[in-house]
């Protein structure tokens, strides 16, 4: 009779799955201190050696134990662009949580790219912050592996694309917001409603326009592709694309501007063409930035809870930093709401 084999203990199972630094060093043909330098983001490692070690760390799923790392009292906050009141709301939200936790916030910008450069990832690995929050950005596979191997948690806020089921993210109900904005204009009696979208590469922009389309279709109104123009979420795009829409012989009587900055650009285009808001043109924005209350006339807009989203992202990244396990929810969406002000009214003659 063959004696039963002893059950594999959790400790033995882990050691079979996860290589030690010494084993990774042997496989890479380098010393253990060299692997440690790579883990710590040190610059004095040859690029080819660094790439070889990083690949082995990724293949073996190496994850540094939290006790091994001395984390800096920082949260890294990464924007793809850092130049608007929108960003200021996000910064305030993250700083609210960071301040209460005794942490500071490091700001960086990826110069319009939706993925930060490799230099940024190496700098973060060297800083070893409590966590990273990426706004309208994401990480490629190698960057994710780099942060994971250092046990640096990360959260994506308002992801530009699909971040993946295993990437914690905080967003808003963009589709519902686009639906509510357009339905409000339909309920006022508008039938020719234009839209100035944001960049088509951004998930939030596509969702808002999908909500706009759904509202028109539900009301039995045609979706005219000539009334949908593409912007970039900046004031200049609202002005430029607004002129395009408003110079049409069959111009819309209302426009869903996609965000508040584009709505302000649309205001400028309407003034230039001698159109009054809301008598000749109704306008709805998205975000509810502080300036929306003070422009003339005050802007009807979809409130996106930016500060609350940023606070939620900061709390989540800190929670992940205290727990090696997976988060209970990887995708959280905060509700949007329509704020009706003075920039919308029934069309003339209605």
XYZ file of N, CA and C in Angstrom, residues 43-287:
735
model
N 19.186 54.268 -11.196
C 19.562 54.567 -12.579
C 20.816 53.829 -13.019
N 21.614 53.325 -12.072
C 22.912 52.735 -12.418
C 22.790 51.260 -12.806
N 21.858 50.976 -13.727
C 21.687 49.631 -14.266
C 21.578 49.767 -15.779
N 22.298 48.937 -16.516
C 22.261 48.998 -17.980
C 20.840 48.748 -18.477
N 20.400 49.468 -19.504
C 19.023 49.298 -20.002
C 18.689 47.864 -20.376
N 19.617 47.153 -20.998
C 19.335 45.768 -21.382
C 19.160 44.878 -20.154
N 19.985 45.120 -19.131
C 19.855 44.349 -17.889
C 18.542 44.665 -17.206
N 18.202 45.943 -17.155
C 16.935 46.343 -16.529
C 15.756 45.667 -17.226
N 15.760 45.675 -18.557
C 14.660 45.069 -19.307
C 14.570 43.575 -19.030
N 15.723 42.894 -18.950
C 15.723 41.454 -18.690
C 15.169 41.148 -17.303
N 15.593 41.926 -16.312
C 15.115 41.701 -14.950
C 13.630 42.028 -14.844
N 13.206 43.132 -15.445
C 11.790 43.513 -15.395
C 10.916 42.421 -16.005
N 11.374 41.844 -17.117
C 10.601 40.789 -17.759
C 10.487 39.567 -16.851
N 11.566 39.201 -16.182
C 11.511 38.053 -15.274
C 10.628 38.342 -14.067
N 10.683 39.557 -13.554
C 9.791 39.927 -12.450
C 8.340 39.785 -12.871
N 8.053 40.211 -14.119
C 6.680 40.114 -14.612
C 6.270 38.658 -14.820
N 7.142 37.877 -15.466
C 6.812 36.478 -15.753
C 6.556 35.696 -14.473
N 7.378 35.945 -13.454
C 7.229 35.210 -12.199
C 6.182 35.828 -11.273
N 5.604 36.941 -11.696
C 4.583 37.568 -10.858
C 5.123 38.034 -9.530
N 6.391 38.455 -9.530
C 6.992 38.874 -8.261
C 6.278 40.096 -7.721
N 5.969 40.066 -6.452
C 5.309 41.184 -5.785
C 6.008 41.428 -4.461
N 6.582 42.581 -4.332
C 7.326 42.909 -3.119
C 6.388 42.968 -1.921
N 6.789 42.338 -0.841
C 5.988 42.408 0.372
C 6.034 43.821 0.920
N 4.901 44.274 1.463
C 4.832 45.649 1.940
C 5.875 45.920 3.025
N 6.170 44.904 3.831
C 7.142 45.105 4.901
C 8.526 45.392 4.347
N 8.781 44.993 3.084
C 10.091 45.222 2.507
C 10.274 46.655 2.047
N 9.182 47.374 1.851
C 9.312 48.676 1.215
C 9.035 49.787 2.210
N 9.863 50.815 2.139
C 9.641 52.026 2.911
C 8.992 53.025 1.977
N 7.710 53.231 2.143
C 6.991 54.072 1.202
C 7.137 55.547 1.551
N 7.204 56.377 0.521
C 7.243 57.814 0.717
C 5.833 58.309 1.018
N 5.696 59.370 1.828
C 4.361 59.872 2.186
C 3.754 60.693 1.054
N 3.554 60.031 -0.095
C 3.120 60.727 -1.310
C 2.016 59.958 -2.016
N 1.167 60.693 -2.731
C 0.269 60.123 -3.735
C 0.640 60.756 -5.065
N 0.926 59.946 -6.053
C 1.218 60.447 -7.394
C -0.089 60.639 -8.157
N -0.328 61.858 -8.630
C -1.548 62.184 -9.378
C -1.125 62.556 -10.796
N -1.583 61.769 -11.773
C -1.114 61.900 -13.153
C -2.270 62.330 -14.053
N -2.093 63.442 -14.750
C -3.069 63.925 -15.722
C -2.514 63.751 -17.132
N -3.402 63.513 -18.094
C -2.922 63.523 -19.479
C -2.761 64.968 -19.941
N -3.534 65.898 -19.354
C -3.364 67.327 -19.585
C -3.691 68.051 -18.289
N -2.939 69.080 -17.982
C -3.100 69.773 -16.705
C -3.195 71.270 -16.973
N -4.412 71.702 -17.379
C -4.503 73.114 -17.741
C -5.914 73.687 -17.640
N -6.769 73.151 -16.814
C -8.140 73.653 -16.782
C -8.705 73.601 -15.374
N -9.867 74.280 -15.215
C -10.578 74.263 -13.941
C -11.027 72.847 -13.594
N -11.234 72.023 -14.609
C -11.595 70.616 -14.390
C -10.519 69.930 -13.553
N -9.267 70.146 -13.931
C -8.157 69.526 -13.199
C -8.085 70.049 -11.772
N -8.390 71.323 -11.567
C -8.323 71.887 -10.218
C -9.316 71.212 -9.282
N -10.494 70.879 -9.778
C -11.473 70.184 -8.944
C -10.941 68.817 -8.522
N -10.287 68.122 -9.444
C -9.721 66.803 -9.137
C -8.601 66.935 -8.109
N -7.727 67.917 -8.305
C -6.619 68.121 -7.364
C -7.151 68.396 -5.964
N -8.173 69.226 -5.856
C -8.744 69.536 -4.530
C -9.262 68.277 -3.853
N -9.945 67.419 -4.625
C -10.486 66.204 -4.036
C -9.410 65.275 -3.527
N -8.352 65.058 -4.317
C -7.258 64.183 -3.885
C -6.551 64.788 -2.682
N -6.321 66.097 -2.698
C -5.623 66.735 -1.573
C -6.444 66.663 -0.291
N -7.768 66.703 -0.384
C -8.599 66.580 0.815
C -8.301 65.283 1.557
N -8.237 64.184 0.793
C -7.989 62.874 1.398
C -6.524 62.742 1.817
N -5.610 63.194 0.955
C -4.180 63.085 1.267
C -3.834 63.867 2.528
N -4.388 65.057 2.666
C -4.099 65.888 3.842
C -4.535 65.193 5.120
N -5.725 64.605 5.107
C -6.218 63.913 6.303
C -5.356 62.703 6.642
N -4.705 62.113 5.626
C -3.852 60.937 5.850
C -2.408 61.324 6.107
N -2.113 62.629 6.147
C -0.741 63.074 6.377
C 0.174 62.881 5.186
N -0.403 62.902 3.978
C 0.366 62.684 2.762
C 0.395 63.939 1.897
N 1.359 64.010 0.998
C 1.445 65.074 0.016
C 1.099 64.520 -1.362
N 0.797 65.419 -2.300
C 0.413 65.021 -3.654
C 1.478 65.497 -4.638
N 1.945 64.581 -5.485
C 2.895 64.897 -6.551
C 2.120 64.925 -7.866
N 2.194 66.045 -8.587
C 1.477 66.190 -9.846
C 2.416 65.929 -11.012
N 1.905 65.247 -12.029
C 2.660 65.095 -13.272
C 1.682 65.060 -14.427
N 2.200 65.315 -15.623
C 1.385 65.391 -16.833
C 2.035 64.560 -17.912
N 1.209 63.852 -18.693
C 1.756 62.999 -19.747
C 1.700 63.675 -21.114
N 1.581 65.012 -21.119
C 1.658 65.809 -22.354
C 0.662 65.352 -23.409
N -0.570 65.073 -22.967
C -1.616 64.692 -23.902
C -1.670 63.218 -24.233
N -0.625 62.447 -23.864
C -0.654 61.005 -24.111
C -1.564 60.330 -23.098
N -2.232 59.272 -23.537
C -3.131 58.550 -22.641
C -2.392 57.508 -21.817
N -1.090 57.348 -22.053
C -0.248 56.467 -21.249
C 1.033 57.218 -20.916
N 1.408 57.325 -19.636
C 2.650 58.026 -19.300
C 3.861 57.329 -19.902
N 4.964 58.077 -20.057
C 6.179 57.509 -20.621
C 6.912 56.612 -19.638
N 7.873 55.859 -20.153
C 8.630 54.927 -19.317
C 9.435 55.666 -18.250
N 9.937 56.844 -18.560
C 10.696 57.604 -17.570
C 9.853 57.869 -16.333
N 8.576 58.197 -16.557
C 7.668 58.438 -15.422
C 7.567 57.190 -14.549
N 7.383 56.026 -15.175
C 7.230 54.787 -14.403
C 8.465 54.512 -13.553
N 9.651 54.741 -14.125
C 10.885 54.534 -13.355
C 10.971 55.507 -12.183
N 10.536 56.751 -12.395
C 10.572 57.738 -11.321
C 9.616 57.362 -10.191
N 8.442 56.858 -10.550
C 7.491 56.424 -9.524
C 8.049 55.245 -8.744
N 8.666 54.289 -9.460
C 9.257 53.136 -8.774
C 10.325 53.584 -7.788
N 11.097 54.611 -8.155
C 12.135 55.115 -7.255
C 11.536 55.865 -6.070
N 10.439 56.603 -6.297
C 9.800 57.356 -5.200
C 9.090 56.440 -4.220
N 8.503 55.349 -4.737
C 7.711 54.410 -3.938
C 6.628 55.118 -3.142
N 5.681 55.764 -3.824
C 4.608 56.472 -3.127
C 3.600 55.491 -2.530
N 2.678 56.020 -1.749
C 1.606 55.189 -1.209
C 0.715 54.659 -2.329
N 0.597 55.421 -3.394
C -0.234 54.966 -4.497
C -0.213 55.959 -5.636
N -0.815 55.548 -6.767
C -0.855 56.351 -7.981
C -2.299 56.475 -8.444
N -2.710 57.699 -8.803
C -4.026 57.945 -9.390
C -3.800 58.521 -10.780
N -4.348 57.870 -11.791
C -4.211 58.328 -13.171
C -5.551 58.867 -13.645
N -5.567 60.100 -14.167
C -6.798 60.761 -14.574
C -6.853 60.805 -16.097
N -7.917 60.231 -16.665
C -8.062 60.150 -18.121
C -6.818 59.553 -18.770
N -6.178 58.670 -18.063
C -4.959 58.031 -18.556
C -5.038 56.545 -18.232
N -3.993 55.850 -18.550
C -3.923 54.435 -18.237
C -2.480 53.988 -18.192
N -2.278 52.692 -18.037
C -0.935 52.118 -17.983
C -0.845 51.002 -19.004
N 0.324 50.882 -19.639
C 0.509 49.717 -20.492
C 0.901 48.526 -19.617
N 1.013 47.354 -20.236
C 1.234 46.127 -19.467
C 2.533 46.176 -18.672
N 3.587 46.707 -19.284
C 4.873 46.740 -18.581
C 4.825 47.698 -17.392
N 4.111 48.821 -17.530
C 4.006 49.765 -16.417
C 3.188 49.175 -15.267
N 2.129 48.480 -15.626
C 1.325 47.826 -14.584
C 2.164 46.787 -13.846
N 2.949 46.001 -14.602
C 3.792 44.989 -13.962
C 4.841 45.645 -13.073
N 5.373 46.780 -13.515
C 6.386 47.489 -12.739
C 5.825 47.935 -11.394
N 4.641 48.576 -11.416
C 4.047 49.046 -10.159
C 3.611 47.876 -9.279
N 3.060 46.836 -9.899
C 2.609 45.682 -9.120
C 3.771 45.004 -8.418
N 4.910 44.867 -9.110
C 6.056 44.195 -8.499
C 6.602 44.987 -7.316
N 6.362 46.302 -7.298
C 6.804 47.131 -6.167
C 5.709 47.314 -5.125
N 4.564 46.664 -5.315
C 3.414 46.804 -4.412
C 2.974 48.257 -4.299
N 2.981 48.963 -5.434
C 2.478 50.334 -5.499
C 1.080 50.271 -6.105
N 0.034 50.492 -5.318
C -1.320 50.396 -5.863
C -1.636 51.561 -6.792
N -2.540 51.337 -7.733
C -2.929 52.397 -8.665
C -4.422 52.307 -8.951
N -5.000 53.476 -9.212
C -6.421 53.604 -9.534
C -6.532 54.549 -10.719
N -7.431 54.238 -11.646
C -7.682 55.111 -12.786
C -8.985 55.855 -12.543
N -8.940 57.180 -12.643
C -10.145 57.996 -12.511
C -10.594 58.456 -13.884
N -11.882 58.272 -14.180
C -12.454 58.663 -15.466
C -11.622 58.098 -16.613
N -11.490 56.764 -16.690
C -10.577 56.163 -17.674
C -10.927 56.540 -19.104
N -9.892 56.791 -19.907
C -10.103 57.172 -21.293
C -10.653 55.997 -22.105
N -10.162 54.806 -21.821
C -10.638 53.602 -22.496
C -11.062 52.578 -21.460
N -11.236 51.345 -21.898
C -11.575 50.272 -20.970
C -10.324 49.908 -20.177
N -10.307 50.164 -18.865
C -9.079 49.900 -18.113
C -8.833 48.422 -17.862
N -9.846 47.583 -18.075
C -9.719 46.162 -17.774
C -10.388 45.829 -16.453
N -10.898 44.613 -16.360
C -11.668 44.219 -15.176
C -10.827 44.197 -13.907
N -9.510 44.045 -14.056
C -8.661 43.923 -12.876
C -8.010 45.242 -12.469
N -8.394 46.349 -13.111
C -7.825 47.654 -12.779
C -8.872 48.475 -12.035
N -8.624 48.834 -10.784
C -9.588 49.635 -10.035
C -9.796 50.992 -10.713
N -11.048 51.419 -10.840
C -11.314 52.686 -11.507
C -12.531 53.360 -10.903
N -12.535 54.687 -11.008
C -13.635 55.521 -10.535
C -14.127 56.330 -11.722
N -15.423 56.320 -11.967
C -15.982 57.080 -13.074
C -17.304 57.710 -12.688
N -18.026 58.187 -13.691
C -19.337 58.794 -13.489
C -20.306 58.203 -14.507
N -21.581 58.420 -14.294
C -22.606 57.887 -15.193
C -22.726 58.810 -16.409
N -21.752 58.716 -17.301
C -21.694 59.604 -18.458
C -22.864 59.399 -19.415
N -23.217 58.150 -19.675
C -24.340 57.873 -20.571
C -25.628 58.475 -20.011
N -25.865 58.268 -18.740
C -27.075 58.816 -18.116
C -27.060 60.339 -18.164
N -25.885 60.945 -18.002
C -25.785 62.392 -18.075
C -26.121 62.922 -19.457
N -25.597 62.279 -20.510
C -25.938 62.691 -21.869
C -27.418 62.519 -22.159
N -27.997 61.441 -21.643
C -29.431 61.209 -21.800
C -30.229 62.315 -21.126
N -29.877 62.645 -19.876
C -30.624 63.658 -19.126
C -30.520 65.032 -19.780
N -29.321 65.381 -20.262
C -29.132 66.684 -20.906
C -30.015 66.812 -22.140
N -30.010 65.790 -22.984
C -30.761 65.848 -24.240
C -32.254 65.727 -23.989
N -32.644 64.894 -23.042
C -34.065 64.759 -22.720
C -34.636 66.083 -22.218
N -33.858 66.836 -21.451
C -34.292 68.156 -20.982
C -34.596 69.066 -22.171
N -33.731 69.051 -23.185
C -33.956 69.886 -24.359
C -35.167 69.409 -25.154
N -35.351 68.101 -25.254
C -36.524 67.553 -25.939
C -37.796 67.966 -25.209
N -37.780 67.870 -23.896
C -38.964 68.228 -23.108
C -39.324 69.702 -23.254
N -38.333 70.546 -23.549
C -38.607 71.966 -23.775
C -39.227 72.215 -25.144
N -39.197 71.218 -26.017
C -39.795 71.347 -27.337
C -38.810 71.424 -28.485
N -37.517 71.273 -28.216
C -36.518 71.311 -29.287
C -36.534 69.999 -30.077
N -36.430 70.111 -31.389
C -36.378 68.922 -32.250
C -35.087 68.855 -33.064
N -34.416 69.997 -33.245
C -33.103 69.998 -33.905
C -32.060 70.329 -32.853
N -31.427 69.272 -32.351
C -30.501 69.400 -31.228
C -29.132 68.920 -31.686
N -28.152 69.808 -31.611
C -26.798 69.448 -31.991
C -25.999 68.931 -30.806
N -24.833 68.393 -31.094
C -23.942 67.906 -30.037
C -22.499 68.187 -30.437
N -21.728 68.700 -29.486
C -20.285 68.845 -29.657
C -19.645 67.838 -28.716
N -19.139 66.756 -29.268
C -18.580 65.699 -28.426
C -17.149 66.036 -28.038
N -16.611 65.253 -27.116
C -15.188 65.304 -26.832
C -14.455 64.353 -27.757
N -13.173 64.081 -27.490
C -12.404 63.177 -28.357
C -13.038 61.794 -28.428
N -13.139 61.257 -29.626
C -13.783 59.951 -29.787
C -12.977 58.830 -29.147
N -11.679 59.049 -28.883
C -10.860 58.008 -28.262
C -11.160 57.863 -26.778
N -11.928 58.804 -26.208
C -12.210 58.763 -24.771
C -13.568 58.121 -24.515
N -13.581 57.144 -23.609
C -14.788 56.398 -23.300
C -15.893 57.303 -22.767
N -15.536 58.282 -21.910
C -16.549 59.161 -21.342
C -17.221 59.992 -22.425
N -16.468 60.438 -23.405
C -17.021 61.233 -24.499
C -18.003 60.412 -25.327
N -17.617 59.196 -25.667
C -18.504 58.337 -26.456
C -19.776 58.031 -25.693
N -19.660 57.809 -24.374
C -20.838 57.480 -23.574
C -21.826 58.649 -23.535
N -21.318 59.875 -23.441
C -22.215 61.042 -23.404
C -22.979 61.186 -24.711
N -22.286 60.987 -25.835
C -22.956 61.092 -27.133
C -23.942 59.930 -27.323
N -23.603 58.759 -26.811
C -24.544 57.637 -26.880
C -25.814 57.956 -26.089
N -25.668 58.628 -24.939
C -26.840 59.048 -24.183
C -27.662 60.069 -24.941
N -26.995 60.980 -25.625
C -27.669 61.972 -26.485
C -28.483 61.270 -27.564
N -27.860 60.301 -28.239
C -28.574 59.565 -29.291
C -29.778 58.819 -28.729
N -29.586 58.195 -27.567
C -30.672 57.418 -26.968
C -31.865 58.310 -26.638
N -31.607 59.519 -26.148
C -32.705 60.434 -25.815
C -33.490 60.825 -27.062
N -32.777 61.105 -28.156
C -33.475 61.459 -29.398
C -34.289 60.282 -29.918
N -33.677 59.102 -29.938
C -34.380 57.930 -30.463
C -35.593 57.588 -29.623
N -35.467 57.701 -28.310
C -36.594 57.406 -27.428
C -37.745 58.377 -27.670
N -37.419 59.623 -28.012
C -38.448 60.634 -28.279
C -38.987 60.558 -29.698
N -38.464 59.623 -30.499
C -38.919 59.492 -31.867
C -38.344 60.536 -32.804
N -37.228 61.165 -32.420
C -36.593 62.182 -33.243
C -35.423 61.571 -34.006
N -35.175 62.016 -35.225
C -34.046 61.460 -35.991
C -32.714 61.924 -35.418
N -31.708 61.074 -35.537
C -30.346 61.427 -35.165
C -29.645 61.870 -36.440
N -29.425 63.179 -36.568
C -28.806 63.736 -37.766
C -27.289 63.775 -37.564
N -26.532 62.946 -38.279
C -25.066 62.929 -38.069
C -24.413 64.273 -38.373
N -25.057 65.116 -39.208
C -24.490 66.426 -39.517
C -24.546 67.378 -38.326
N -25.366 67.043 -37.331
C -25.484 67.892 -36.141
C -24.580 67.417 -35.008
N -23.762 66.391 -35.258
C -22.817 65.891 -34.249
C -21.409 66.217 -34.727
N -20.712 67.078 -34.002
C -19.349 67.464 -34.372
C -18.412 67.074 -33.232
N -17.155 66.899 -33.566
C -16.177 66.400 -32.597
C -15.260 67.517 -32.127
N -15.157 67.677 -30.816
C -14.240 68.642 -30.212
C -13.157 67.935 -29.429
N -12.550 68.687 -28.517
C -11.473 68.103 -27.719
C -11.593 68.467 -26.237
N -12.791 68.890 -25.827
C -13.079 69.285 -24.451
C -12.451 70.624 -24.056
N -11.967 71.413 -25.034
C -11.394 72.718 -24.739
C -12.298 73.830 -25.252
N -12.125 75.023 -24.691
C -12.921 76.190 -25.055
C -12.847 76.471 -26.559
N -11.646 76.398 -27.130
C -11.464 76.727 -28.536
C -12.278 75.805 -29.440
N -12.381 74.517 -29.074
C -13.165 73.574 -29.876
C -14.644 73.921 -29.818
N -15.131 74.338 -28.637
C -16.527 74.747 -28.533
C -16.836 75.931 -29.430
N -15.896 76.881 -29.475
C -16.067 78.059 -30.334
C -16.022 77.660 -31.804
N -15.018 76.908 -32.183
C -14.822 76.545 -33.587
C -15.951 75.654 -34.103
N -16.269 74.614 -33.358
C -17.323 73.704 -33.791
C -18.696 74.329 -33.631
N -18.813 75.233 -32.648
C -20.074 75.968 -32.496
C -20.368 76.822 -33.717
N -19.347 77.523 -34.236
C -19.542 78.304 -35.459
C -20.000 77.417 -36.609
N -19.413 76.218 -36.706
C -19.791 75.301 -37.780
C -21.264 74.935 -37.694
N -21.732 74.623 -36.492
C -23.131 74.247 -36.324
C -24.070 75.430 -36.542
N -23.714 76.580 -35.992
C -24.635 77.716 -35.992
C -24.673 78.454 -37.323
N -23.706 78.219 -38.191
C -23.722 78.832 -39.520
C -24.511 78.015 -40.536
N -24.976 76.842 -40.131
C -25.771 76.022 -41.026
C -27.092 76.723 -41.324
N -27.592 76.618 -42.548
C -28.891 77.240 -42.858
C -30.025 76.642 -42.037
N -29.880 75.377 -41.683
C -30.878 74.706 -40.843
C -30.282 74.453 -39.458
N -29.730 75.493 -38.856
C -28.980 75.360 -37.606
C -29.846 74.754 -36.497
N -29.205 74.105 -35.539
C -29.959 73.588 -34.385
C -30.460 74.732 -33.514
N -31.541 74.480 -32.811
C -32.059 75.459 -31.845
C -31.524 75.184 -30.446
N -30.826 74.066 -30.277
C -30.235 73.707 -28.990
C -29.009 72.848 -29.241
N -28.032 72.919 -28.316
C -26.803 72.141 -28.450
C -26.405 71.585 -27.091
N -26.096 70.303 -27.084
C -25.473 69.663 -25.927
C -23.978 69.729 -26.163
N -23.279 70.515 -25.343
C -21.888 70.856 -25.645
C -20.863 69.840 -25.163
N -21.248 68.798 -24.466
C -20.292 67.744 -24.099
C -19.498 68.012 -22.840
N -19.092 69.270 -22.617
C -18.513 69.667 -21.332
C -18.649 71.184 -21.194
N -18.373 71.704 -20.018
C -18.603 73.130 -19.757
C -17.669 74.024 -20.555
N -16.414 73.608 -20.728
C -15.483 74.455 -21.473
C -15.935 74.622 -22.915
N -16.409 73.560 -23.531
C -16.936 73.675 -24.892
C -18.203 74.505 -24.907
N -19.012 74.407 -23.857
C -20.214 75.248 -23.782
C -19.840 76.723 -23.754
N -18.781 77.074 -23.026
C -18.349 78.469 -22.975
C -17.843 78.928 -24.345
N -17.168 78.070 -25.068
C -16.767 78.394 -26.426
C -17.964 78.592 -27.335
N -18.996 77.783 -27.128
C -20.237 77.917 -27.899
C -20.921 79.247 -27.594
N -20.891 79.672 -26.333
C -21.420 80.992 -25.972
C -20.756 82.072 -26.830
N -19.430 81.983 -26.948
C -18.687 82.984 -27.718
C -19.089 82.957 -29.183
N -19.248 81.753 -29.749
C -19.667 81.637 -31.143
C -21.052 82.230 -31.349
N -21.965 81.973 -30.407
C -23.322 82.516 -30.527
C -23.306 84.039 -30.478
N -22.515 84.630 -29.577
C -22.428 86.094 -29.498
C -21.885 86.676 -30.795
N -20.886 86.022 -31.361
C -20.283 86.511 -32.599
C -21.294 86.525 -33.741
N -22.215 85.584 -33.730
C -23.223 85.481 -34.792
C -24.512 86.219 -34.451
N -24.524 86.906 -33.307
C -25.700 87.686 -32.930
C -26.866 86.862 -32.409
N -26.577 85.657 -31.914
C -27.626 84.793 -31.358
C -27.673 84.947 -29.846
N -28.890 85.042 -29.315
C -29.074 85.201 -27.880
C -29.319 83.844 -27.225
N -28.733 83.693 -26.042
C -28.950 82.485 -25.231
C -29.802 82.887 -24.034
N -30.955 82.260 -23.805
C -31.495 81.064 -24.481
C -32.553 81.379 -25.538
N -32.806 82.671 -25.811
C -33.913 82.999 -26.724
C -33.744 82.362 -28.096
N -32.521 82.434 -28.650
C -32.270 81.877 -29.984
C -31.577 80.522 -29.944
N -30.929 80.229 -28.853
C -30.157 78.985 -28.759
C -30.102 78.527 -27.306
N -30.510 77.295 -27.067
C -30.359 76.696 -25.737
C -29.066 75.895 -25.691
N -28.376 75.962 -24.558
C -27.080 75.296 -24.406
C -27.055 74.504 -23.108
N -26.569 73.263 -23.186
C -26.346 72.427 -22.002
C -24.893 71.970 -22.012
N -24.229 72.082 -20.872
C -22.859 71.611 -20.734
C -22.779 70.314 -19.953
N -21.584 70.013 -19.487
C -21.359 68.802 -18.692
C -20.143 69.053 -17.805
N -20.267 68.796 -16.536
C -19.241 68.879 -15.490
C -19.721 69.697 -14.303
